[in-house]
Short mmCIF file of C-alpha atoms in Angstrom, two decimals:
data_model
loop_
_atom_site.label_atom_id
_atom_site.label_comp_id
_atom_site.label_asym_id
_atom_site.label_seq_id
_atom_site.Cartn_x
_atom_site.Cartn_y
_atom_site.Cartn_z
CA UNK U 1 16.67 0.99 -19.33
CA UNK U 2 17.92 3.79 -17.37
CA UNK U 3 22.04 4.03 -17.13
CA UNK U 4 24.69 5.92 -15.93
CA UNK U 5 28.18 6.10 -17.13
CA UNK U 6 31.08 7.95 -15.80
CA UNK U 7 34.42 7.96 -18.09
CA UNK U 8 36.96 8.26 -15.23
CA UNK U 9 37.72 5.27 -13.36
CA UNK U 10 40.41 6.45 -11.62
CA UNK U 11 42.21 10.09 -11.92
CA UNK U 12 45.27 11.55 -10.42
CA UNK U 13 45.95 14.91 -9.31
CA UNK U 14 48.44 17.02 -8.14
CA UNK U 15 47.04 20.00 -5.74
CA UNK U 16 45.66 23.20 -7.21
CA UNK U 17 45.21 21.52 -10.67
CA UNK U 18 41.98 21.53 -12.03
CA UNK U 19 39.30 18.59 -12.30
CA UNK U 20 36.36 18.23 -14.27
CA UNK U 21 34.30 14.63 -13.90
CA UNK U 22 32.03 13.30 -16.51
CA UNK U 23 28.98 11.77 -15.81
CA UNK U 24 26.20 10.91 -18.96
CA UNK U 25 22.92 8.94 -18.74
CA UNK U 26 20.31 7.84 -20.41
CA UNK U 27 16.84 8.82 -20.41
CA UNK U 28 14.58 10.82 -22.29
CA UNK U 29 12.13 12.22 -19.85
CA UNK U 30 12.58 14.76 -16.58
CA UNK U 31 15.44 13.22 -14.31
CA UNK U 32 17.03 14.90 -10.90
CA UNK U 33 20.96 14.52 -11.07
CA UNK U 34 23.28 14.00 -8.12
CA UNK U 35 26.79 14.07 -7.17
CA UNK U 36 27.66 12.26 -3.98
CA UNK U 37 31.44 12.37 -2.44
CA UNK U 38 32.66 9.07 -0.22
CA UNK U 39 35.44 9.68 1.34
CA UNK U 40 37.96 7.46 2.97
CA UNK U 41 36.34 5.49 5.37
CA UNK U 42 33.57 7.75 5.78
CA UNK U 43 29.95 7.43 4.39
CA UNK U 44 28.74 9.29 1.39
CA UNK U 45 27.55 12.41 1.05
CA UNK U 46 25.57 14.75 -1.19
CA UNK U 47 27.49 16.64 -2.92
CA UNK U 48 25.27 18.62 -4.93
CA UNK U 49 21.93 18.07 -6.66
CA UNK U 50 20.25 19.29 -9.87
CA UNK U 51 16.43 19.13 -9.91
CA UNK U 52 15.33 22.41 -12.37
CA UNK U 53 16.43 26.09 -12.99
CA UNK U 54 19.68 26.77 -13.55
CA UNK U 55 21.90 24.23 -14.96
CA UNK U 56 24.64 25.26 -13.08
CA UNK U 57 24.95 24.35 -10.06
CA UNK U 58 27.28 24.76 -7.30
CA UNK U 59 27.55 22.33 -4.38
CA UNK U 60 29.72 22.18 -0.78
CA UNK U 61 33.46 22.68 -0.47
CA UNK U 62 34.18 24.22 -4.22
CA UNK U 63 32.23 21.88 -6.57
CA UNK U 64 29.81 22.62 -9.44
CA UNK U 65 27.83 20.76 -11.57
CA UNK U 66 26.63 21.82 -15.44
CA UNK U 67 23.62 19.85 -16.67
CA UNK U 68 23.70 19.80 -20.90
CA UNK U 69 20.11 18.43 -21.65
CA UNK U 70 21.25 17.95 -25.24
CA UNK U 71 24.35 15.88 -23.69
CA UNK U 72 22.55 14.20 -21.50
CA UNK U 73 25.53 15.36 -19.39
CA UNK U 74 25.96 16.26 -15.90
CA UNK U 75 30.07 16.85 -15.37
CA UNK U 76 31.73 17.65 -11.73
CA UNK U 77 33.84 20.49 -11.67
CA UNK U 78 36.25 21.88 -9.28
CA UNK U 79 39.14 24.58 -10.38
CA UNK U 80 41.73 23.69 -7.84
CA UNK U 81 41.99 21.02 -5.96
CA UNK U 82 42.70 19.88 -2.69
CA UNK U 83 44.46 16.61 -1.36
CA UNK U 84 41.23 16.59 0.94
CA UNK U 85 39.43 15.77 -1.95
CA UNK U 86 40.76 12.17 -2.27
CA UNK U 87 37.42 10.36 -2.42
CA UNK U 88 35.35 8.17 -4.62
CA UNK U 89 32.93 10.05 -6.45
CA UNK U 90 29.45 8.74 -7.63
CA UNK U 91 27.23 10.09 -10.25
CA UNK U 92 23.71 9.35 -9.76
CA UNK U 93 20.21 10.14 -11.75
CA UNK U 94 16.83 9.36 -10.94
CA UNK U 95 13.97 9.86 -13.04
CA UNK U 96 10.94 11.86 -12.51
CA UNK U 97 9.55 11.11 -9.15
CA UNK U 98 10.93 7.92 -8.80
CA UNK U 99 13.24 8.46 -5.89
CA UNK U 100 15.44 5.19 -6.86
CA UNK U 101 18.68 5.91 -8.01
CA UNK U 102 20.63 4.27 -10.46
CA UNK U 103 24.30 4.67 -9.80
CA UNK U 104 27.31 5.27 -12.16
CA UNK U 105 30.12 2.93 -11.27
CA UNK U 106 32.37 5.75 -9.54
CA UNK U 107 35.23 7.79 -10.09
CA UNK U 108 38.23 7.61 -7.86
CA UNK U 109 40.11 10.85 -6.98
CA UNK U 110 43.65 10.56 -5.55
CA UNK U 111 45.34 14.26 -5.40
CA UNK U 112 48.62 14.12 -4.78
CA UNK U 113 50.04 17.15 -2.27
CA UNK D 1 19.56 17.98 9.27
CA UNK D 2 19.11 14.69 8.10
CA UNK D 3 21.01 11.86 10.03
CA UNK D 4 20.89 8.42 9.50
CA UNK D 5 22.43 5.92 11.59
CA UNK D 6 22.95 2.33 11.39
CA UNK D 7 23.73 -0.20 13.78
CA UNK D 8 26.39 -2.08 13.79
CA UNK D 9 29.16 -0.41 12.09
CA UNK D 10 31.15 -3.79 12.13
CA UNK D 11 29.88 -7.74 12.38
CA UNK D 12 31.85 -10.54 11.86
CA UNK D 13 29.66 -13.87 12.47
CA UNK D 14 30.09 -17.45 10.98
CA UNK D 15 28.87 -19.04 8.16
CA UNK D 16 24.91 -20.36 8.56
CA UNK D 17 24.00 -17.65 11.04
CA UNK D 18 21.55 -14.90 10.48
CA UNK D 19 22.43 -10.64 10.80
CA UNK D 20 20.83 -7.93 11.51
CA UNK D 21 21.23 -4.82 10.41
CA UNK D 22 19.40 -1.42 11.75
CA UNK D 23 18.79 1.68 9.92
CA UNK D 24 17.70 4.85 11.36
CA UNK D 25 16.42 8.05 10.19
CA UNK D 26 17.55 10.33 13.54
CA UNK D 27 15.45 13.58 12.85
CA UNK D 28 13.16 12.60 10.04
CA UNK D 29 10.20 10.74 9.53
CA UNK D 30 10.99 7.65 6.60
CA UNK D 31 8.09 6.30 4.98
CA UNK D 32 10.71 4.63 2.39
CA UNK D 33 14.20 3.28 2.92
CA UNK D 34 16.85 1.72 0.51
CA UNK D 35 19.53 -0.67 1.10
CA UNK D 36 22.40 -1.10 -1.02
CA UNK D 37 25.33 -3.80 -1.26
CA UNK D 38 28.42 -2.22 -2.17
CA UNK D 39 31.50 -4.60 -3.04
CA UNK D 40 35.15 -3.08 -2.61
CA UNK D 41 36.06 -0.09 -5.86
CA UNK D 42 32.78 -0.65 -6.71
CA UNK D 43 29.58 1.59 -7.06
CA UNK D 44 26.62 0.56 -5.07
CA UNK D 45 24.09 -2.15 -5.87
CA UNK D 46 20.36 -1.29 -4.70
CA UNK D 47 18.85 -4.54 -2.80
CA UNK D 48 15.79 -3.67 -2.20
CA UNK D 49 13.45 -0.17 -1.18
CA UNK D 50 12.14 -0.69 2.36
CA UNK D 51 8.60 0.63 2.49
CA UNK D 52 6.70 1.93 6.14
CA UNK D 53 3.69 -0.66 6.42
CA UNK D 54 4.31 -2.37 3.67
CA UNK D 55 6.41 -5.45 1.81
CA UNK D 56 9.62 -4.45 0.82
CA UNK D 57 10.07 -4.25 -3.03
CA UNK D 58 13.47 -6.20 -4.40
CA UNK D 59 15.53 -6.04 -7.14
CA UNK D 60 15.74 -8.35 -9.43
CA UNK D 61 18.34 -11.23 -8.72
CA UNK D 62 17.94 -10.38 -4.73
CA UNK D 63 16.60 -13.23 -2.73
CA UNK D 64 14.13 -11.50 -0.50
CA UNK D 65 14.18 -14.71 1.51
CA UNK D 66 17.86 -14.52 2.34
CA UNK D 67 17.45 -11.00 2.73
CA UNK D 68 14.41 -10.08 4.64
CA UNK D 69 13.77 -6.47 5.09
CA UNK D 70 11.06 -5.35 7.93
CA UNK D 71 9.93 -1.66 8.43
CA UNK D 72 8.51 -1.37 11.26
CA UNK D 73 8.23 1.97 12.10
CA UNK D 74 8.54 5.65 10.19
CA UNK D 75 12.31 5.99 11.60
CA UNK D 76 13.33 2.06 11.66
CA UNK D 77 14.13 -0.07 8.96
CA UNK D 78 16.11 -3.48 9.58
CA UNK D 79 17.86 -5.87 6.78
CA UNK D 80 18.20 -9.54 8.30
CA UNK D 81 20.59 -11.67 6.41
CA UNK D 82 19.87 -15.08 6.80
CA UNK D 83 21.75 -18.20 6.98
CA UNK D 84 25.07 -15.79 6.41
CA UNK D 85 27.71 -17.48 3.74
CA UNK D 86 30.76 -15.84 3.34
CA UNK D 87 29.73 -14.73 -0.14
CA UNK D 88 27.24 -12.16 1.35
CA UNK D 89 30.28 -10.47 2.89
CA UNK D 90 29.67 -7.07 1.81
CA UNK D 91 29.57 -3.33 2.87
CA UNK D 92 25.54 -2.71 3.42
CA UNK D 93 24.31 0.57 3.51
CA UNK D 94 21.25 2.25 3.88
CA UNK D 95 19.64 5.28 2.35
CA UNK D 96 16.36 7.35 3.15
CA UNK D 97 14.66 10.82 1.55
CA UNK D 98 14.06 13.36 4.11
CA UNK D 99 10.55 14.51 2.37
CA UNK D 100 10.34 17.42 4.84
CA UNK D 101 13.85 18.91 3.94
CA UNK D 102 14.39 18.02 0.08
CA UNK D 103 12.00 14.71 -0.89
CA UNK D 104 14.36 14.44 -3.98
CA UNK D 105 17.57 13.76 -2.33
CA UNK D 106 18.75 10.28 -0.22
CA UNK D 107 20.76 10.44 3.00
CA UNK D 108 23.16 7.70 3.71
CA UNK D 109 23.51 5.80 6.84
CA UNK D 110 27.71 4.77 7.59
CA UNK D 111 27.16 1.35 6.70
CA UNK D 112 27.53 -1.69 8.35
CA UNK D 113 30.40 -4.12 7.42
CA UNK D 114 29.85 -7.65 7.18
CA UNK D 115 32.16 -10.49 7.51
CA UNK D 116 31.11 -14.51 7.22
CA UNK D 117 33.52 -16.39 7.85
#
């Protein structure tokens, strides 16, 4: 079955330091890869997206995305944060053309300013 | 864009009485629709896909009789939950892929928060 696991439960920040997410799954075949961004009390939000091309990918307000095939790896990266970026972040991976998501269990950001 | 609403933002209702929730796709045309539960900290759990014309298709352990799902129209999908209980207190939101401006991606609706008490 098709999973998605995200190492950081919870991280803490101080502004301007860096932050790098990590996000894995698992399947073999063709999958589209997604970052989506809740913030506090709002509603989530694409972040960025990853369908083909190139693996890097860069995605509103400062984020980027690398997809490692051979990792199976699809890490959130931002160089300096931003106390607007407290937020729960969600890695998410569908497969193919299947446009249902399976969800990693979140990450949440607190930056401190 | 793609906006989608959903209606209400809030409900608090007691225990044995039925809610229901709207979801709207504001600018787009949604032949499919997901709703998701999501507990407090938590990631979100799909329910259920909500298809235009069609039965909805459930996940597995989701009572699609306590949860009835009805999409009516290409913009309008509603989530009834029946006979409330204070354990389907929840955050429900819904999703939908704008096939026009990126088929690949979902856009999320607010949510709608429920309370049973």
């Amino acid at each position: 079955a098709q999973s998605v696991s995200q190492h950081n439960h919870h991280v803490i920040l101080s502004e301007a330091a860096s932050l790098e997410l990590g996000c894995n799954y698992s399947y073999g075949g063709t999958v589209n890869l997604f970052w989506y961004v809740q913030y506090p009390g709002q509603h989530l939000q694409l972040l960025l997206k990853y369908f083909s091309g190139d693996p890097l990918v860069k995605g509103i307000k400062g984020f980027e995305a690398e997809f490692i095939k051979s990792k199976f790896s699809f890490n959130l990266r931002k160089p300096s944060v931003q106390w607007s970026d407290t937020a729960e972040y969600f890695c998410a991976v569908n497969a193919g053309n299947n446009r249902k998501l399976i969800w990693g269990l979140g990450t949440s950001l607190a930056v401190n300013p | 864009g793609a906006v989608v609403s959903q209606h209400p933002s809030w409900v608090i209702c007691k225990s044995g009485t039925s809610v229901k929730i709207e979801c709207r796709s504001l600018d787009f045309q949604a032949t499919t629709m997901f709703w998701y539960r999501q507990f407090p900290k938590q990631s979100l759990m799909l329910m259920a896909t909500s298809n235009e014309g069609s039965k909805a298709t459930y996940e597995q352990g989701v009572e699609k009789d306590k949860f009835l799902i009805n999409h009516a129209s290409l913009t309008l999908s509603t989530l009834t939950v029946t006979s409330a209980h204070p354990e389907d207190s929840s955050f429900y939101i819904c999703s939908a892929p704008n096939p026009v401006a990126d088929r690949k991606a979902q856009y999320f609706g607010p949510g709608t928060r429920l309370l049973v008490l």
